[in-house]
Amino acid sequence: MYRFSFYPYRRQFCQPLRTHHGAWNTREGIILKLTDKAGNIGLGEIAPLPWFGSETIEQAIKLCHQLPKQIDETKIFAIPNRFPASQFAFESALSSVTENSHSKTRLKTLLNTFPNSQLLPTGKAVLSLFDFQKKELESRFDEKQTFKWKIGVTDIKTELQWFDRLLQLLPPHAKLRLDANGGLTWETANRWLAACEGKSIEFLEQPLPIDRFDEMLKLQERYTTSIALDESVATLAQMETCIDRGWRGLFVVKASIVGSPAQLRQLCKTHHLDTVFSSVFETRIGRESALKLAAELQRVPRAVGFGIEHWFAEDDETVLRQIW
Ligand code: MG
């Protein structure tokens, strides 16, 4: 039996994060705390992403209110699948009770296990970043750094011009990931993939909307650049569907919203999935739980998508201090 308490938080982005889903201003989440009889504490974080199919923050708060203040494993494993972010958070908190080890040093160690992919500003802003801050960038990132750039936010002709310019500005051995967030069409996806041929592009993420699965299978066969599914595989049920329908490419795993870690573990191991773990802009509490899973389940050495701290006005500690 554990004593259960929870702490909702709100956190402002320095500037709205622009993707094909629109502009995102505030990250809202909930920190969970489980305390056992001996006083050991386990922390978890609910960091919903409703436009990826998770519950909303309001639904998660309601769930937390409904759950008993004294909670056991049975209640935790009975959280329904329509609350994937909550399933992840409660199970993570549960497994961290015994470890009793949420700390900055622990997270640093985990982060150092992986190279980190750095999210670049969306659209044309990326070019001025590289022009004006080149010196700073060179000191901040090593030359084999992986970067990620959101595409599908303006007309393709303009974007392909920015893309060419960006490739010239990137450090010589840098790798680039492109993320369309489902914002391309069959025609523009083909143009993008043709433009990627022979370039150092690690993969193109979610070129088409989730209902265009068969076309993404075709794109995967047609070009040498790999395709990674993201929006299409946001939850465990969706991952299973895509495996059944023949997807053998990459899976972006947003651990914080995917659902039960125990079930994720089983799915990844059974099907030997090639995964790349990615953040949903959670605090270090959720990030640590997600990275622990990444360390266990990411089969091919790849940068993880957790290079996010500089996107917020306040750092993790400021957010967490307000909670305790
Ligand atoms: Mg993505």
Coordinates of C-alpha atoms and ligand atoms in Angstrom, one line a residue:
M1 CA 0.0 0.0 0.0
Y2 CA 1.3 3.5 -0.9
R3 CA 0.2 7.0 0.1
F4 CA -0.6 8.8 -3.1
S5 CA -0.4 12.6 -3.7
F6 CA -0.2 14.6 -6.9
Y7 CA 0.9 18.1 -7.9
P8 CA -0.2 19.7 -11.2
Y9 CA 2.2 22.2 -12.8
R10 CA 2.2 24.7 -15.7
R11 CA 5.3 25.7 -17.5
Q12 CA 5.7 28.3 -20.2
F13 CA 7.7 27.8 -23.4
C14 CA 10.2 30.6 -24.1
Q15 CA 8.4 31.0 -27.5
P16 CA 5.5 28.9 -28.7
L17 CA 6.6 25.6 -30.2
R18 CA 5.3 25.6 -33.8
T19 CA 4.5 22.3 -35.5
H20 CA 2.0 21.1 -38.0
H21 CA -0.4 20.6 -35.1
G22 CA -0.3 24.4 -34.3
A23 CA 1.4 26.5 -31.7
W24 CA 2.0 25.2 -28.2
N25 CA 2.5 27.8 -25.4
T26 CA 2.3 26.0 -22.1
R27 CA 3.3 22.5 -20.9
E28 CA 0.9 21.3 -18.3
G29 CA 1.6 18.1 -16.3
I30 CA 1.2 16.4 -13.0
I31 CA 3.9 15.0 -10.7
L32 CA 2.9 11.9 -8.8
K33 CA 4.3 10.8 -5.5
L34 CA 3.9 7.4 -3.9
T35 CA 5.2 6.8 -0.4
D36 CA 5.5 3.3 1.1
K37 CA 5.2 2.4 4.7
A38 CA 9.0 2.7 5.2
G39 CA 8.9 6.2 3.8
N40 CA 10.5 5.4 0.5
I41 CA 9.3 7.8 -2.2
G42 CA 8.6 7.0 -5.9
L43 CA 7.9 9.8 -8.4
G44 CA 6.2 9.7 -11.7
E45 CA 5.0 12.3 -14.2
I46 CA 1.8 12.6 -16.2
A47 CA 2.7 14.7 -19.3
P48 CA -0.3 14.4 -21.7
L49 CA -0.2 15.2 -25.4
P50 CA -3.9 15.0 -26.4
W51 CA -3.2 15.9 -30.0
F52 CA -1.3 12.6 -30.1
G53 CA -4.2 10.7 -28.7
S54 CA -3.4 10.7 -25.0
E55 CA -5.8 11.9 -22.3
T56 CA -6.1 15.6 -21.6
I57 CA -4.6 17.3 -18.5
E58 CA -8.2 17.8 -17.2
Q59 CA -9.0 14.1 -17.6
A60 CA -5.7 13.1 -15.9
I61 CA -6.4 15.5 -13.0
K62 CA -9.9 14.0 -12.6
L63 CA -8.5 10.5 -12.6
C64 CA -6.0 11.5 -9.8
H65 CA -8.9 13.0 -7.8
Q66 CA -10.9 9.8 -8.2
L67 CA -8.1 7.4 -7.2
P68 CA -7.8 6.6 -3.4
K69 CA -5.2 8.4 -1.3
Q70 CA -4.0 4.9 -0.2
I71 CA -3.3 3.0 -3.4
D72 CA -2.0 -0.5 -4.3
E73 CA -0.5 -2.2 -7.4
T74 CA -3.9 -3.6 -8.3
K75 CA -5.5 -0.2 -8.7
I76 CA -2.5 1.1 -10.6
F77 CA -2.5 -1.8 -13.1
A78 CA -6.2 -1.3 -13.5
I79 CA -5.9 2.2 -15.0
P80 CA -7.8 2.0 -18.3
N81 CA -6.0 2.2 -21.7
R82 CA -7.6 5.5 -22.5
F83 CA -5.2 7.1 -19.9
P84 CA -1.9 6.1 -21.5
A85 CA 0.1 9.0 -19.9
S86 CA -1.3 8.2 -16.5
Q87 CA -0.5 4.5 -16.9
F88 CA 3.1 5.4 -17.7
A89 CA 3.4 7.8 -14.8
F90 CA 1.9 5.5 -12.1
E91 CA 3.9 2.5 -13.2
S92 CA 7.1 4.6 -13.3
A93 CA 6.4 5.9 -9.8
L94 CA 5.8 2.4 -8.6
S95 CA 9.0 1.1 -10.0
S96 CA 11.0 4.0 -8.6
V97 CA 9.7 3.6 -5.0
T98 CA 12.1 0.8 -4.4
E99 CA 15.0 2.5 -6.2
N100 CA 14.3 5.7 -4.3
S101 CA 16.8 7.5 -6.5
H102 CA 15.3 10.4 -8.5
S103 CA 18.2 12.9 -8.6
K104 CA 19.9 15.3 -10.9
T105 CA 23.0 13.1 -11.0
R106 CA 21.0 10.0 -11.9
L107 CA 19.4 11.9 -14.9
K108 CA 22.8 13.2 -16.0
T109 CA 24.2 9.7 -16.0
L110 CA 21.3 8.5 -18.1
L111 CA 21.5 11.4 -20.5
N112 CA 25.2 10.8 -21.0
T113 CA 24.4 7.2 -22.1
F114 CA 22.9 8.6 -25.3
P115 CA 23.8 11.4 -27.7
N116 CA 20.9 13.8 -27.8
S117 CA 19.1 15.1 -30.8
Q118 CA 18.7 18.8 -30.7
L119 CA 15.4 20.3 -31.8
L120 CA 15.9 23.3 -34.1
P121 CA 13.7 26.3 -34.4
T122 CA 10.9 25.7 -36.9
G123 CA 10.9 27.4 -40.4
K124 CA 13.2 30.1 -41.5
A125 CA 14.2 30.9 -37.9
V126 CA 16.7 28.0 -38.1
L127 CA 18.8 29.8 -40.7
S128 CA 19.4 32.9 -38.5
L129 CA 20.2 30.6 -35.6
F130 CA 23.0 29.1 -37.6
D131 CA 24.1 32.4 -39.1
F132 CA 24.3 34.4 -36.0
Q133 CA 25.1 31.9 -33.3
K134 CA 27.4 29.7 -35.2
K135 CA 30.2 30.2 -32.7
E136 CA 28.0 29.4 -29.8
L137 CA 26.6 26.4 -31.5
E138 CA 30.0 25.0 -32.3
S139 CA 30.9 25.2 -28.7
R140 CA 27.6 23.7 -27.5
F141 CA 27.4 20.8 -29.9
D142 CA 29.9 18.3 -31.1
E143 CA 30.4 18.0 -34.8
K144 CA 28.6 14.6 -35.0
Q145 CA 25.5 16.1 -33.3
T146 CA 22.1 15.0 -34.4
F147 CA 19.6 17.8 -35.1
K148 CA 15.9 17.7 -35.8
W149 CA 13.9 20.2 -37.9
K150 CA 10.1 20.4 -38.2
I151 CA 8.9 20.6 -41.8
G152 CA 5.5 20.9 -43.5
V153 CA 4.8 24.3 -42.0
T154 CA 4.9 26.4 -45.2
D155 CA 4.9 25.9 -48.9
I156 CA 7.2 23.2 -50.2
K157 CA 9.2 25.3 -52.6
T158 CA 10.2 27.8 -49.8
E159 CA 10.9 25.0 -47.4
L160 CA 13.2 23.1 -49.8
Q161 CA 15.2 26.3 -50.3
W162 CA 15.6 26.6 -46.5
F163 CA 16.5 23.0 -46.4
D164 CA 19.3 23.4 -48.9
R165 CA 20.6 26.4 -47.0
L166 CA 20.4 24.5 -43.7
L167 CA 22.4 21.6 -45.0
Q168 CA 25.2 24.0 -45.9
L169 CA 25.2 25.6 -42.5
L170 CA 25.1 22.4 -40.4
P171 CA 28.4 21.2 -39.0
P172 CA 30.1 18.8 -41.5
H173 CA 29.3 15.5 -39.8
A174 CA 26.0 16.4 -38.3
K175 CA 23.0 14.2 -38.8
L176 CA 19.6 15.7 -39.5
R177 CA 16.2 14.3 -38.7
L178 CA 13.1 15.8 -40.4
D179 CA 9.7 15.8 -38.8
A180 CA 6.6 16.5 -40.9
N181 CA 4.1 15.7 -38.1
G182 CA 1.9 14.2 -40.7
G183 CA 1.8 17.5 -42.6
L184 CA 2.8 16.4 -46.1
T185 CA 0.8 15.0 -49.0
W186 CA 1.8 12.0 -51.3
E187 CA 3.2 14.5 -53.7
T188 CA 5.1 16.7 -51.3
A189 CA 6.4 13.6 -49.4
N190 CA 7.9 12.3 -52.6
R191 CA 9.5 15.6 -53.3
W192 CA 11.0 15.8 -49.8
L193 CA 12.3 12.2 -50.0
A194 CA 13.8 12.8 -53.5
A195 CA 15.5 15.9 -52.0
C196 CA 16.9 13.8 -49.2
E197 CA 18.5 11.2 -51.4
G198 CA 22.3 11.2 -50.9
K199 CA 22.2 13.6 -48.0
S200 CA 23.0 12.9 -44.4
I201 CA 19.4 12.6 -43.3
E202 CA 18.9 10.0 -40.5
F203 CA 15.1 9.7 -41.1
L204 CA 12.0 11.5 -42.1
E205 CA 9.4 11.4 -39.3
Q206 CA 5.7 10.9 -40.0
P207 CA 5.5 12.3 -43.5
L208 CA 1.7 11.7 -43.9
P209 CA -1.3 11.7 -41.6
I210 CA -2.0 8.5 -39.6
D211 CA -4.9 7.4 -41.9
R212 CA -2.4 7.2 -44.9
F213 CA -0.5 4.2 -43.5
D214 CA -0.3 2.2 -46.8
E215 CA 1.2 5.2 -48.6
M216 CA 3.9 5.5 -45.9
L217 CA 4.7 1.8 -46.4
K218 CA 5.2 2.6 -50.1
L219 CA 7.4 5.6 -49.4
Q220 CA 9.5 3.4 -47.1
E221 CA 10.1 1.0 -50.0
R222 CA 10.8 3.7 -52.6
Y223 CA 13.6 5.8 -51.1
T224 CA 16.8 5.1 -49.2
T225 CA 16.0 7.6 -46.4
S226 CA 14.3 5.8 -43.6
I227 CA 10.9 6.7 -42.4
A228 CA 9.9 6.8 -38.8
L229 CA 6.4 6.6 -37.6
D230 CA 5.5 8.9 -34.7
E231 CA 1.9 10.1 -34.5
S232 CA 0.9 6.8 -36.0
V233 CA 2.4 4.9 -33.1
A234 CA 1.7 7.2 -30.1
T235 CA 0.0 4.4 -28.0
L236 CA 0.7 0.7 -27.6
A237 CA -2.5 -0.2 -29.4
Q238 CA -1.4 1.8 -32.4
M239 CA 2.1 0.3 -32.3
E240 CA 0.5 -3.2 -32.4
T241 CA -1.7 -2.2 -35.4
C242 CA 1.2 -0.9 -37.4
I243 CA 3.2 -4.1 -36.7
D244 CA 0.3 -6.2 -37.8
R245 CA 0.0 -4.2 -41.0
G246 CA 3.6 -4.8 -41.8
W247 CA 5.6 -1.8 -40.6
R248 CA 9.2 -2.7 -40.3
G249 CA 10.7 0.8 -40.2
L250 CA 11.4 3.0 -37.2
F251 CA 9.1 3.6 -34.3
V252 CA 9.4 6.9 -32.4
V253 CA 8.5 6.0 -28.8
K254 CA 7.2 8.9 -26.7
A255 CA 7.4 6.8 -23.6
S256 CA 5.5 9.3 -21.5
I257 CA 2.3 8.9 -23.5
V258 CA 2.6 5.4 -24.9
G259 CA 1.0 3.6 -22.0
S260 CA 2.2 0.8 -19.6
P261 CA 6.0 0.4 -19.5
A262 CA 5.6 -3.3 -18.8
Q263 CA 3.6 -3.8 -22.0
L264 CA 5.9 -1.6 -24.0
R265 CA 8.9 -3.7 -22.9
Q266 CA 7.1 -6.9 -24.0
L267 CA 6.1 -5.5 -27.4
C268 CA 9.6 -4.1 -28.2
K269 CA 11.3 -7.4 -27.2
T270 CA 8.8 -9.7 -29.0
H271 CA 9.1 -7.9 -32.3
H272 CA 12.7 -6.6 -32.1
L273 CA 11.5 -3.1 -32.8
D274 CA 13.9 -0.4 -34.0
T275 CA 12.9 2.4 -31.7
V276 CA 14.0 5.9 -31.1
F277 CA 12.9 7.4 -27.8
S278 CA 11.6 10.9 -27.7
S279 CA 10.5 13.5 -25.2
V280 CA 7.1 15.2 -24.8
F281 CA 8.6 18.1 -23.0
E282 CA 8.3 16.6 -19.6
T283 CA 10.3 17.6 -16.5
R284 CA 13.3 15.5 -15.4
I285 CA 11.0 13.2 -13.4
G286 CA 9.3 11.9 -16.6
R287 CA 12.4 12.2 -18.6
E288 CA 14.3 9.9 -16.2
S289 CA 11.7 7.2 -16.4
A290 CA 11.6 7.4 -20.2
L291 CA 15.4 7.3 -20.5
K292 CA 15.6 4.3 -18.3
L293 CA 13.3 2.5 -20.8
A294 CA 15.3 3.8 -23.7
A295 CA 18.5 2.4 -22.2
E296 CA 16.8 -0.9 -22.0
L297 CA 14.9 -1.0 -25.2
Q298 CA 16.6 1.1 -27.9
R299 CA 18.3 -1.6 -29.9
V300 CA 20.1 0.4 -32.5
P301 CA 22.5 3.2 -31.2
R302 CA 20.7 6.4 -32.0
A303 CA 20.5 9.8 -30.5
V304 CA 17.4 10.2 -28.3
G305 CA 15.1 13.2 -28.7
F306 CA 15.5 14.7 -25.3
G307 CA 17.4 17.9 -26.1
I308 CA 14.7 20.2 -24.8
E309 CA 15.7 22.1 -21.7
H310 CA 16.5 25.4 -23.4
W311 CA 12.9 25.6 -24.7
F312 CA 11.5 26.6 -21.3
A313 CA 11.8 29.9 -19.5
E314 CA 12.2 28.2 -16.1
D315 CA 14.5 25.2 -15.6
D316 CA 13.2 21.8 -14.1
E317 CA 14.3 22.7 -10.6
T318 CA 12.3 25.9 -10.6
V319 CA 9.2 24.0 -11.6
L320 CA 9.7 21.2 -9.1
R321 CA 10.6 23.5 -6.3
Q322 CA 7.1 25.1 -6.6
I323 CA 5.6 21.6 -6.1
W324 CA 7.4 20.4 -3.0
Ligands
MG1 MG 7.6 13.7 -34.4

